[in-house]
Short mmCIF file of C-alpha atoms in Angstrom, two decimals:
data_model
loop_
_atom_site.label_atom_id
_atom_site.label_comp_id
_atom_site.label_asym_id
_atom_site.label_seq_id
_atom_site.Cartn_x
_atom_site.Cartn_y
_atom_site.Cartn_z
CA MET A 1 -26.12 -15.32 6.98
CA THR A 2 -26.94 -18.38 4.84
CA ARG A 3 -28.53 -16.21 2.18
CA ASP A 4 -25.55 -13.87 2.25
CA LEU A 5 -23.16 -16.79 1.83
CA ALA A 6 -25.20 -18.12 -1.08
CA VAL A 7 -25.28 -14.85 -3.03
CA VAL A 8 -21.59 -14.20 -2.40
CA ALA A 9 -20.87 -17.74 -3.63
CA VAL A 10 -22.79 -17.01 -6.83
CA ALA A 11 -20.76 -13.84 -7.32
CA ASN A 12 -17.55 -15.81 -6.90
CA VAL A 13 -18.69 -18.34 -9.49
CA PHE A 14 -18.94 -15.41 -11.90
CA ILE A 15 -15.42 -14.39 -10.88
CA VAL A 16 -14.22 -17.89 -11.81
CA GLY A 17 -15.94 -17.36 -15.16
CA ALA A 18 -14.00 -14.13 -15.65
CA GLY A 19 -10.82 -16.04 -14.85
CA PHE A 20 -11.69 -18.58 -17.52
CA GLY A 21 -12.00 -15.72 -19.98
CA VAL A 22 -8.50 -14.52 -19.13
CA LEU A 23 -7.17 -18.08 -19.41
CA ARG A 24 -8.69 -18.49 -22.86
CA ALA A 25 -7.29 -15.12 -23.91
CA THR A 26 -3.82 -16.37 -23.00
CA GLY A 27 -4.35 -19.60 -24.95
CA ILE A 28 -5.02 -22.01 -22.08
CA ARG A 29 -8.25 -23.97 -21.96
CA PRO A 30 -8.51 -26.12 -18.83
CA ALA A 31 -11.36 -28.56 -18.22
CA LEU A 32 -13.90 -27.47 -15.62
CA THR A 33 -13.08 -30.62 -13.65
CA ASP A 34 -9.39 -29.69 -13.51
CA LEU A 35 -9.81 -28.18 -10.06
CA THR A 36 -6.33 -26.80 -9.49
CA TRP A 37 -6.67 -24.75 -12.66
CA THR A 38 -10.36 -23.92 -12.18
CA LEU A 39 -10.39 -22.98 -8.49
CA GLY A 40 -6.74 -21.96 -8.29
CA VAL A 41 -5.46 -20.13 -11.36
CA GLY A 42 -8.92 -19.48 -12.83
CA TYR A 43 -10.33 -17.97 -9.65
CA LEU A 44 -7.29 -15.81 -8.96
CA LEU A 45 -7.19 -14.56 -12.55
CA GLY A 46 -10.84 -13.64 -12.14
CA VAL A 47 -10.02 -11.76 -8.94
CA ALA A 48 -7.15 -10.02 -10.73
CA ALA A 49 -9.32 -9.05 -13.68
CA VAL A 50 -12.27 -7.86 -11.60
CA GLY A 51 -9.93 -5.99 -9.26
CA ALA A 52 -7.84 -4.28 -11.92
CA VAL A 53 -10.62 -3.54 -14.43
CA GLY A 54 -13.04 -2.70 -11.62
CA SER A 55 -10.58 -0.12 -10.31
CA ALA A 56 -10.50 1.55 -13.73
CA LEU A 57 -14.30 1.48 -13.93
CA LEU A 58 -14.58 3.18 -10.53
CA VAL A 59 -12.26 5.90 -11.78
CA ALA A 60 -14.43 6.18 -14.90
CA GLY A 61 -17.40 7.03 -12.69
CA LEU A 62 -19.18 3.71 -12.20
CA ALA A 63 -20.27 2.65 -8.72
CA LEU A 64 -19.83 -1.11 -9.36
CA SER A 65 -23.29 -2.18 -8.28
CA TRP A 66 -24.05 -5.91 -8.12
CA TRP A 67 -25.21 -6.13 -11.71
CA GLN A 68 -22.23 -4.15 -12.94
CA ILE A 69 -19.90 -6.61 -11.21
CA LEU A 70 -21.71 -9.53 -12.88
CA LEU A 71 -21.63 -7.72 -16.23
CA LEU A 72 -17.91 -7.08 -15.80
CA CYS A 73 -17.30 -10.80 -15.19
CA ALA A 74 -19.44 -11.70 -18.21
CA CYS A 75 -17.57 -9.23 -20.43
CA VAL A 76 -14.16 -10.59 -19.39
CA PHE A 77 -15.40 -14.13 -20.05
CA ALA A 78 -16.78 -13.10 -23.45
CA ALA A 79 -13.52 -11.35 -24.33
CA GLY A 80 -11.74 -14.65 -23.79
CA LEU A 81 -14.08 -16.36 -26.23
CA LEU A 82 -12.89 -14.04 -28.99
CA ARG A 83 -9.70 -16.03 -29.19
CA ARG A 84 -10.64 -19.14 -31.12
CA ASP A 85 -7.29 -20.44 -32.27
CA GLY A 86 -4.33 -21.77 -30.37
CA ASN A 87 -6.20 -22.84 -27.24
CA ARG A 88 -4.83 -25.96 -25.62
CA PRO A 89 -5.36 -27.73 -22.31
CA PRO A 90 -2.75 -27.10 -19.60
CA PRO A 91 -0.01 -29.71 -19.13
CA GLY A 92 -0.97 -32.64 -16.95
CA ALA A 93 0.46 -33.58 -13.56
CA ARG A 94 3.35 -35.98 -13.06
CA ARG A 95 2.39 -39.37 -11.66
CA SER A 96 1.63 -38.97 -8.00
CA GLY A 97 0.60 -42.30 -6.40
CA TRP A 98 -0.42 -41.94 -2.75
CA VAL A 99 0.25 -38.21 -2.80
CA TRP A 100 -3.50 -37.68 -3.29
CA ALA A 101 -3.69 -37.57 0.52
CA LEU A 102 -1.86 -34.22 0.59
CA PRO A 103 -4.45 -32.36 -1.53
CA ALA A 104 -7.09 -33.85 0.74
CA VAL A 105 -5.32 -32.37 3.78
CA ALA A 106 -4.96 -29.02 1.99
CA LEU A 107 -8.67 -29.07 1.11
CA LEU A 108 -9.63 -29.86 4.71
CA ALA A 109 -7.39 -27.08 6.05
CA GLY A 110 -8.86 -24.68 3.50
CA ALA A 111 -12.42 -25.59 4.48
CA ILE A 112 -11.69 -25.01 8.18
CA LEU A 113 -10.05 -21.68 7.37
CA ALA A 114 -13.02 -20.64 5.22
CA VAL A 115 -15.38 -21.25 8.14
CA ASP A 116 -13.05 -19.22 10.36
CA PHE A 117 -12.89 -16.35 7.84
CA ALA A 118 -16.69 -16.31 7.61
CA ALA A 119 -16.89 -15.75 11.38
CA GLN A 120 -14.14 -13.11 11.63
CA PRO A 121 -14.99 -9.48 12.33
CA LEU A 122 -12.90 -6.61 10.95
CA TRP A 123 -10.64 -6.56 13.99
CA THR A 124 -7.53 -4.69 12.84
CA ASP A 125 -7.20 -0.93 12.54
CA ASP A 126 -5.89 -1.11 8.98
CA ALA A 127 -8.65 -3.44 7.78
CA TRP A 128 -11.19 -0.75 8.53
CA SER A 129 -9.29 2.54 8.34
CA ILE A 130 -7.48 1.89 5.05
CA TRP A 131 -9.52 -0.65 3.10
CA ALA A 132 -13.09 -1.25 4.26
CA VAL A 133 -13.86 2.41 4.80
CA LYS A 134 -13.08 3.06 1.14
CA ALA A 135 -15.35 0.21 -0.01
CA HIS A 136 -18.13 1.40 2.28
CA SER A 137 -17.77 4.95 0.98
CA ILE A 138 -18.18 3.69 -2.59
CA VAL A 139 -21.46 2.06 -1.61
CA GLU A 140 -22.75 4.92 0.53
CA LEU A 141 -21.67 7.73 -1.80
CA ASP A 142 -22.41 5.87 -5.04
CA GLY A 143 -18.87 5.64 -6.37
CA LEU A 144 -15.52 7.27 -5.68
CA ASN A 145 -16.01 10.56 -3.89
CA ALA A 146 -12.99 12.84 -4.14
CA ALA A 147 -14.16 15.13 -1.34
CA PHE A 148 -14.46 12.25 1.09
CA LEU A 149 -11.22 10.56 0.02
CA SER A 150 -9.22 13.76 0.39
CA SER A 151 -10.69 14.58 3.78
CA ALA A 152 -8.53 14.48 6.87
CA SER A 153 -10.46 11.53 8.29
CA LEU A 154 -8.79 9.07 5.93
CA ILE A 155 -5.21 7.83 6.12
CA SER A 156 -3.51 6.28 3.11
CA ALA A 157 -6.42 7.27 0.93
CA ASP A 158 -4.34 7.01 -2.22
CA TYR A 159 -3.69 3.27 -1.86
CA PRO A 160 -4.84 1.38 -4.97
CA LEU A 161 -8.35 0.03 -5.32
CA LEU A 162 -8.15 -3.75 -5.87
CA VAL A 163 -8.93 -4.65 -2.26
CA PRO A 164 -11.86 -2.20 -1.96
CA VAL A 165 -13.22 -3.59 -5.25
CA LEU A 166 -13.06 -7.11 -3.82
CA GLU A 167 -14.77 -5.91 -0.66
CA LEU A 168 -17.53 -4.50 -2.82
CA VAL A 169 -18.52 -8.06 -3.75
CA PRO A 170 -19.95 -8.96 -0.31
CA LEU A 171 -21.10 -5.38 0.27
CA ARG A 172 -23.05 -5.25 -3.00
CA PHE A 173 -24.42 -8.80 -2.88
CA ALA A 174 -25.03 -9.22 0.86
CA GLY A 175 -25.71 -5.56 1.69
CA LEU A 176 -24.35 -3.18 4.31
CA PRO A 177 -22.85 -3.99 6.74
CA SER A 178 -21.37 -7.22 5.46
CA GLU A 179 -19.66 -9.67 7.78
CA LEU A 180 -18.25 -11.55 4.82
CA ILE A 181 -15.41 -9.17 3.93
CA PRO A 182 -12.71 -11.32 5.62
CA LEU A 183 -14.06 -14.40 3.81
CA GLN A 184 -14.02 -12.65 0.42
CA LEU A 185 -10.40 -11.54 0.87
CA GLY A 186 -9.44 -14.89 2.41
CA LEU A 187 -10.67 -16.83 -0.62
CA ALA A 188 -7.75 -15.52 -2.64
CA PHE A 189 -5.34 -16.93 -0.06
CA LEU A 190 -7.17 -20.27 -0.04
CA ALA A 191 -6.84 -20.47 -3.83
CA LEU A 192 -3.09 -19.88 -3.73
CA PRO A 193 -1.96 -23.48 -3.03
CA ALA A 194 -4.10 -24.84 -5.86
CA ALA A 195 -2.79 -22.18 -8.24
CA LEU A 196 0.82 -22.95 -7.35
CA VAL A 197 0.24 -26.66 -7.95
CA ALA A 198 -1.40 -25.94 -11.30
CA LEU A 199 1.46 -23.74 -12.52
CA MET A 200 4.21 -26.20 -11.57
CA ARG A 201 2.62 -29.66 -11.68
CA ASP A 202 4.19 -30.69 -14.99
CA ARG A 203 7.64 -29.70 -13.77
CA VAL A 204 7.86 -30.68 -10.10
CA PRO A 205 7.16 -34.02 -8.36
CA ALA A 206 3.73 -33.94 -6.74
CA LEU A 207 5.10 -34.72 -3.28
CA THR A 208 7.41 -31.68 -3.23
CA LEU A 209 4.75 -29.48 -4.72
CA TRP A 210 1.98 -30.35 -2.29
CA LEU A 211 4.29 -30.25 0.74
CA VAL A 212 5.26 -26.66 -0.08
CA ALA A 213 1.63 -25.77 -0.84
CA LEU A 214 0.66 -27.19 2.55
CA ALA A 215 3.47 -25.28 4.27
CA ILE A 216 2.03 -22.07 2.84
CA VAL A 217 -1.63 -22.69 3.64
CA LEU A 218 -0.80 -23.94 7.15
CA ALA A 219 1.62 -21.11 8.03
CA PRO A 220 0.13 -19.50 11.16
CA THR A 221 1.34 -15.99 10.35
CA LEU A 222 -0.33 -16.14 6.92
CA GLN A 223 -3.54 -17.49 8.40
CA VAL A 224 -3.68 -14.68 10.97
CA GLN A 225 -2.93 -12.04 8.34
CA ALA A 226 -5.52 -13.48 5.97
CA ALA A 227 -8.12 -13.45 8.75
CA SER A 228 -7.30 -9.82 9.56
CA ALA A 229 -8.58 -8.65 6.14
CA VAL A 230 -5.61 -6.46 5.25
CA ALA A 231 -4.05 -6.39 1.82
CA ASP A 232 -0.66 -7.97 2.50
CA VAL A 233 -1.64 -11.60 1.93
CA THR A 234 -3.51 -10.62 -1.23
CA LEU A 235 -0.39 -8.83 -2.46
CA ALA A 236 1.74 -11.83 -1.53
CA THR A 237 -0.58 -14.15 -3.46
CA PHE A 238 -0.38 -12.16 -6.68
CA PHE A 239 3.33 -11.40 -6.37
CA ALA A 240 4.21 -15.05 -5.78
CA LEU A 241 2.15 -16.21 -8.76
CA ALA A 242 3.62 -13.49 -10.98
CA GLY A 243 7.10 -14.66 -10.04
CA VAL A 244 6.40 -18.36 -10.57
CA ALA A 245 4.66 -17.81 -13.91
CA GLY A 246 7.41 -15.45 -15.00
CA TRP A 247 10.10 -17.97 -14.20
CA ARG A 248 8.18 -20.71 -16.07
CA TRP A 249 8.31 -18.39 -19.10
CA VAL A 250 12.06 -17.94 -18.67
CA GLU A 251 12.54 -21.71 -18.46
CA ALA A 252 10.25 -22.88 -21.24
CA GLY A 253 9.50 -19.77 -23.27
CA GLU A 254 5.72 -20.29 -23.17
CA SER A 255 4.13 -16.92 -23.91
CA ALA A 256 0.96 -17.99 -22.08
CA MET A 257 2.94 -18.13 -18.84
CA LEU A 258 4.34 -14.66 -19.49
CA TRP A 259 0.87 -13.17 -19.93
CA LEU A 260 -0.44 -15.03 -16.88
CA GLY A 261 2.46 -13.55 -14.93
CA GLY A 262 1.58 -10.12 -16.33
CA CYS A 263 -2.03 -10.44 -15.13
CA PHE A 264 -0.89 -11.38 -11.64
CA ALA A 265 1.70 -8.58 -11.67
CA ALA A 266 -0.99 -6.05 -12.63
CA ALA A 267 -3.09 -7.31 -9.72
CA ALA A 268 -0.12 -6.93 -7.35
CA VAL A 269 0.39 -3.35 -8.55
CA ALA A 270 -3.33 -2.66 -8.03
CA THR A 271 -3.23 -4.04 -4.48
CA LYS A 272 -0.64 -1.98 -2.59
CA PHE A 273 1.95 0.70 -3.25
CA GLU A 274 4.90 -1.54 -2.50
CA GLY A 275 3.52 -3.92 -5.12
CA ARG A 276 4.84 -1.50 -7.76
CA ALA A 277 8.39 -1.75 -6.47
CA PHE A 278 8.20 -5.52 -5.99
CA VAL A 279 6.90 -6.00 -9.54
CA ALA A 280 9.52 -3.63 -10.99
CA LEU A 281 12.28 -5.63 -9.29
CA LEU A 282 10.69 -8.87 -10.45
CA PHE A 283 10.66 -7.66 -14.07
CA LEU A 284 14.28 -6.60 -13.69
CA ALA A 285 15.17 -10.11 -12.54
CA LEU A 286 13.16 -11.62 -15.40
CA VAL A 287 14.93 -9.43 -17.97
CA ALA A 288 18.32 -10.49 -16.61
CA ALA A 289 17.40 -14.18 -16.55
CA ALA A 290 15.84 -14.07 -20.02
CA MET A 291 18.83 -12.29 -21.57
CA ARG A 292 21.18 -14.76 -19.95
CA ARG A 293 19.30 -17.54 -21.70
CA GLY A 294 19.26 -15.65 -24.98
CA ARG A 295 15.51 -15.27 -24.90
CA SER A 296 13.90 -12.25 -26.58
CA VAL A 297 12.58 -9.76 -24.05
CA ARG A 298 10.31 -7.97 -26.51
CA ASN A 299 7.15 -9.64 -25.17
CA LEU A 300 8.34 -9.04 -21.62
CA VAL A 301 8.59 -5.32 -22.40
CA TRP A 302 5.04 -5.35 -23.78
CA VAL A 303 3.79 -7.07 -20.64
CA ALA A 304 5.61 -4.55 -18.45
CA LEU A 305 4.04 -1.68 -20.41
CA ALA A 306 0.59 -3.24 -20.05
CA VAL A 307 1.10 -3.60 -16.29
CA THR A 308 2.20 0.03 -16.07
CA ALA A 309 -0.79 1.18 -18.10
CA SER A 310 -3.15 -0.72 -15.82
CA ALA A 311 -2.00 1.37 -12.85
CA LEU A 312 -2.40 4.73 -14.59
CA PRO A 313 -6.15 5.47 -14.20
CA TRP A 314 -6.15 5.45 -10.38
CA GLN A 315 -2.74 7.11 -10.21
CA LEU A 316 -3.84 10.01 -12.42
CA TRP A 317 -7.23 10.35 -10.74
CA SER A 318 -5.84 10.37 -7.21
CA ARG A 319 -3.17 12.92 -8.10
CA ALA A 320 -5.67 15.09 -9.93
CA HIS A 321 -7.85 15.19 -6.81
CA GLY A 322 -5.01 15.78 -4.35
CA ILE A 323 -5.53 12.51 -2.50
CA GLY A 324 -2.56 11.79 -0.24
CA ASN A 325 -1.39 9.33 2.40
CA ALA A 326 0.38 9.28 5.75
CA TYR A 327 3.79 9.39 4.05
CA SER A 328 3.12 12.45 1.93
CA GLU A 329 1.26 14.10 4.79
CA ALA A 330 4.37 13.83 6.90
CA GLY A 331 6.45 15.44 4.19
CA GLY A 332 8.74 12.60 3.13
CA VAL A 333 12.48 13.02 3.05
CA ARG A 334 14.11 15.32 0.56
CA ALA A 335 17.09 13.97 -1.35
CA ALA A 336 19.45 16.39 0.41
CA GLU A 337 18.38 15.03 3.79
CA LEU A 338 18.91 11.40 2.82
CA PRO A 339 22.58 11.05 3.90
CA ASP A 340 21.79 12.40 7.35
CA THR A 341 18.79 10.16 7.58
CA VAL A 342 20.77 7.06 6.71
CA VAL A 343 23.80 7.95 8.81
CA GLY A 344 21.53 8.63 11.73
CA PHE A 345 19.97 5.18 11.55
CA PRO A 346 18.82 3.65 13.81
CA GLY A 347 19.36 5.98 16.71
CA ARG A 348 18.12 9.13 15.06
CA ARG A 349 15.23 10.84 16.69
CA SER A 350 12.21 10.65 14.53
CA ARG A 351 8.53 10.89 14.82
CA SER A 352 5.53 8.72 15.13
CA PRO A 353 2.50 9.75 13.06
CA ALA A 354 0.76 11.22 16.09
CA ARG A 355 3.63 13.66 16.56
CA SER A 356 4.35 14.34 12.91
CA PRO A 357 3.89 17.84 11.61
CA THR A 358 1.22 17.69 8.98
CA ARG A 359 0.94 19.67 5.82
CA PRO A 360 -2.14 20.60 3.90
CA ARG A 361 -3.00 17.86 1.45
CA GLY A 362 -1.49 18.22 -1.98
CA SER A 363 1.52 20.24 -0.79
CA ARG A 364 4.13 17.55 -1.44
CA MET B 1 7.92 -20.81 5.60
CA THR B 2 10.93 -18.51 5.70
CA LEU B 3 13.06 -21.54 6.55
CA VAL B 4 11.59 -23.50 3.63
CA ALA B 5 12.43 -20.65 1.27
CA ALA B 6 15.95 -20.13 2.65
CA ALA B 7 16.74 -23.85 2.62
CA ALA B 8 15.50 -24.22 -0.96
CA ILE B 9 17.62 -21.28 -2.14
CA LEU B 10 20.73 -22.57 -0.39
CA LEU B 11 20.29 -26.11 -1.71
CA ALA B 12 19.76 -24.81 -5.23
CA LEU B 13 22.81 -22.56 -5.00
CA ARG B 14 24.87 -25.60 -4.04
CA GLY B 15 24.14 -26.92 -7.48
CA ASN B 16 21.23 -29.21 -8.10
CA GLY B 17 20.65 -27.70 -11.50
CA ALA B 18 18.44 -24.84 -10.39
CA ARG B 19 21.15 -22.31 -9.63
CA GLU B 20 19.78 -19.69 -12.02
CA ALA B 21 16.34 -20.01 -10.46
CA ALA B 22 17.94 -19.61 -7.04
CA PHE B 23 19.68 -16.37 -8.11
CA PHE B 24 16.41 -15.12 -9.61
CA THR B 25 14.48 -15.92 -6.42
CA ALA B 26 17.12 -14.52 -4.10
CA PHE B 27 17.45 -11.29 -6.09
CA ALA B 28 13.71 -10.60 -6.39
CA SER B 29 12.97 -11.35 -2.75
CA LEU B 30 16.05 -9.74 -1.16
CA ALA B 31 15.81 -6.65 -3.36
CA SER B 32 12.17 -6.30 -2.36
CA LEU B 33 13.12 -6.55 1.31
CA ALA B 34 15.92 -4.03 0.75
CA PHE B 35 13.37 -1.68 -0.83
CA LEU B 36 11.24 -1.92 2.31
CA VAL B 37 14.26 -1.17 4.50
CA GLY B 38 14.99 1.85 2.32
CA VAL B 39 11.46 3.13 2.67
CA TYR B 40 11.57 2.67 6.44
CA TRP B 41 14.87 4.52 6.57
CA THR B 42 13.75 7.46 4.50
CA THR B 43 10.34 8.22 5.93
CA PRO B 44 10.23 10.88 8.62
CA LEU B 45 8.33 8.49 10.83
CA ASP B 46 10.06 6.67 13.65
CA TYR B 47 11.91 3.56 12.44
CA ASP B 48 10.81 1.70 15.57
CA TYR B 49 7.24 2.72 14.84
CA HIS B 50 7.41 1.02 11.45
CA VAL B 51 9.02 -2.08 12.89
CA THR B 52 6.45 -2.49 15.62
CA THR B 53 3.40 -1.72 13.50
CA SER B 54 3.90 -3.01 9.99
CA VAL B 55 7.08 -4.93 9.33
CA ARG B 56 5.56 -8.32 10.07
CA ARG B 57 2.93 -7.68 7.42
CA VAL B 58 4.88 -5.99 4.65
CA ILE B 59 7.60 -8.64 4.39
CA THR B 60 4.95 -11.25 3.59
CA ALA B 61 5.02 -10.84 -0.18
CA PRO B 62 8.78 -11.40 -0.76
CA ILE B 63 8.80 -14.35 1.63
CA VAL B 64 5.74 -16.05 0.16
CA PHE B 65 7.24 -15.53 -3.30
CA ALA B 66 10.48 -17.22 -2.24
CA ALA B 67 8.54 -20.07 -0.61
CA ALA B 68 6.39 -20.46 -3.72
CA MET B 69 9.54 -20.85 -5.83
CA ALA B 70 10.83 -23.60 -3.53
CA PRO B 71 9.37 -26.51 -5.54
CA LEU B 72 11.17 -25.27 -8.65
CA LEU B 73 14.39 -24.83 -6.69
CA LEU B 74 14.19 -28.31 -5.17
CA SER B 75 13.64 -30.08 -8.46
CA ARG B 76 16.04 -30.39 -11.34
CA ALA B 77 15.73 -27.90 -14.17
CA PRO B 78 14.60 -29.31 -17.54
CA GLY B 79 17.53 -30.72 -19.49
CA ASP B 80 19.83 -30.76 -16.47
CA GLN B 81 21.91 -33.92 -16.30
CA THR B 82 23.81 -33.34 -13.07
CA LEU B 83 23.37 -35.79 -10.23
CA ARG B 84 21.63 -34.57 -7.14
#
């Protein structure tokens, strides 16, 4: 267990390095000792980059072995070094006084949670049947296997790949079976408070900022969900950061914030299906807010196109191989049936998955 | 956390200089929740089945987003001169 923790820690240091590459590419160059940027924004950008690019590499035929994951992190870091001009340190925090106690409490809570995550089994149905089984299949079958993914044994097989890619980190570095999957997914949640503080610290009094960050990290429902190793907290992390960074762009017009928001939005899209709708609605709100302030939305359109493009490889691959999910298996609702469906709510008789008529895969 | 988010939106809507941010937050989070309701309505699966199995998880993202925006909603926007 100690060896496993050590090698997974090394892998996560590389992920922080990848995040630094993304930060430099956007024009932000934080000091290594600036922990909210390093372990908050930097780490989560690394997770976003490894998750989104790793998904595309899986589709391209790679199996994301341990050295390929390290090489991916190194390449993202190196890509950031290509930008030599315009880098500046992030804005500093407002004066905080005794508020230093709140980060200490957040750090303590995070450390306790990390120990808890390290001891958690995969105890929810979805953690195994949707996410971990896909990551295990990539290891066992040496990459994405269309025959396995389109078999009847898998539900929601067409969900995006960011979470399975993250789960590959402990599986590749600590070996099968890895008990560290909940910890690997939980680290993204633990980095969220620090990332929020980093993104808003020049704008919001430290007391308000850290109190809200504490409210998030101490929320019992989030802690339970994070420990259950399903994708919802990961999606929430990326969606929240995309929204905050996007709004900072609307307020101040800093293009770096817009691109940071785009990276987090791409990660949200690569995490779960509903992430696409959430991000689309978020961009709609950003367009409206930016136009109201007379800000050009040209860069926002470019970011939206980049986010869309990032989702295409898995979308095309899964469709090409007829990989479906519980919704499409059950047939969905045709447009003509929609009025009846809505009028019948909530008393209409409907079906649970066990009683749903199933169709052959691919017959949508 | 939901209460933190709702209180921050309401306070900002009352006019502490972050009204636009409050509209932005409310739209993005409520529209996302409405999308989920729409999906639950239109699937052929039992609405109660969705509510009992997944609703507590899938609403996490819009709520965490709204809570994450709370610090911006509770502090005055740059250049705002109104008294709190």
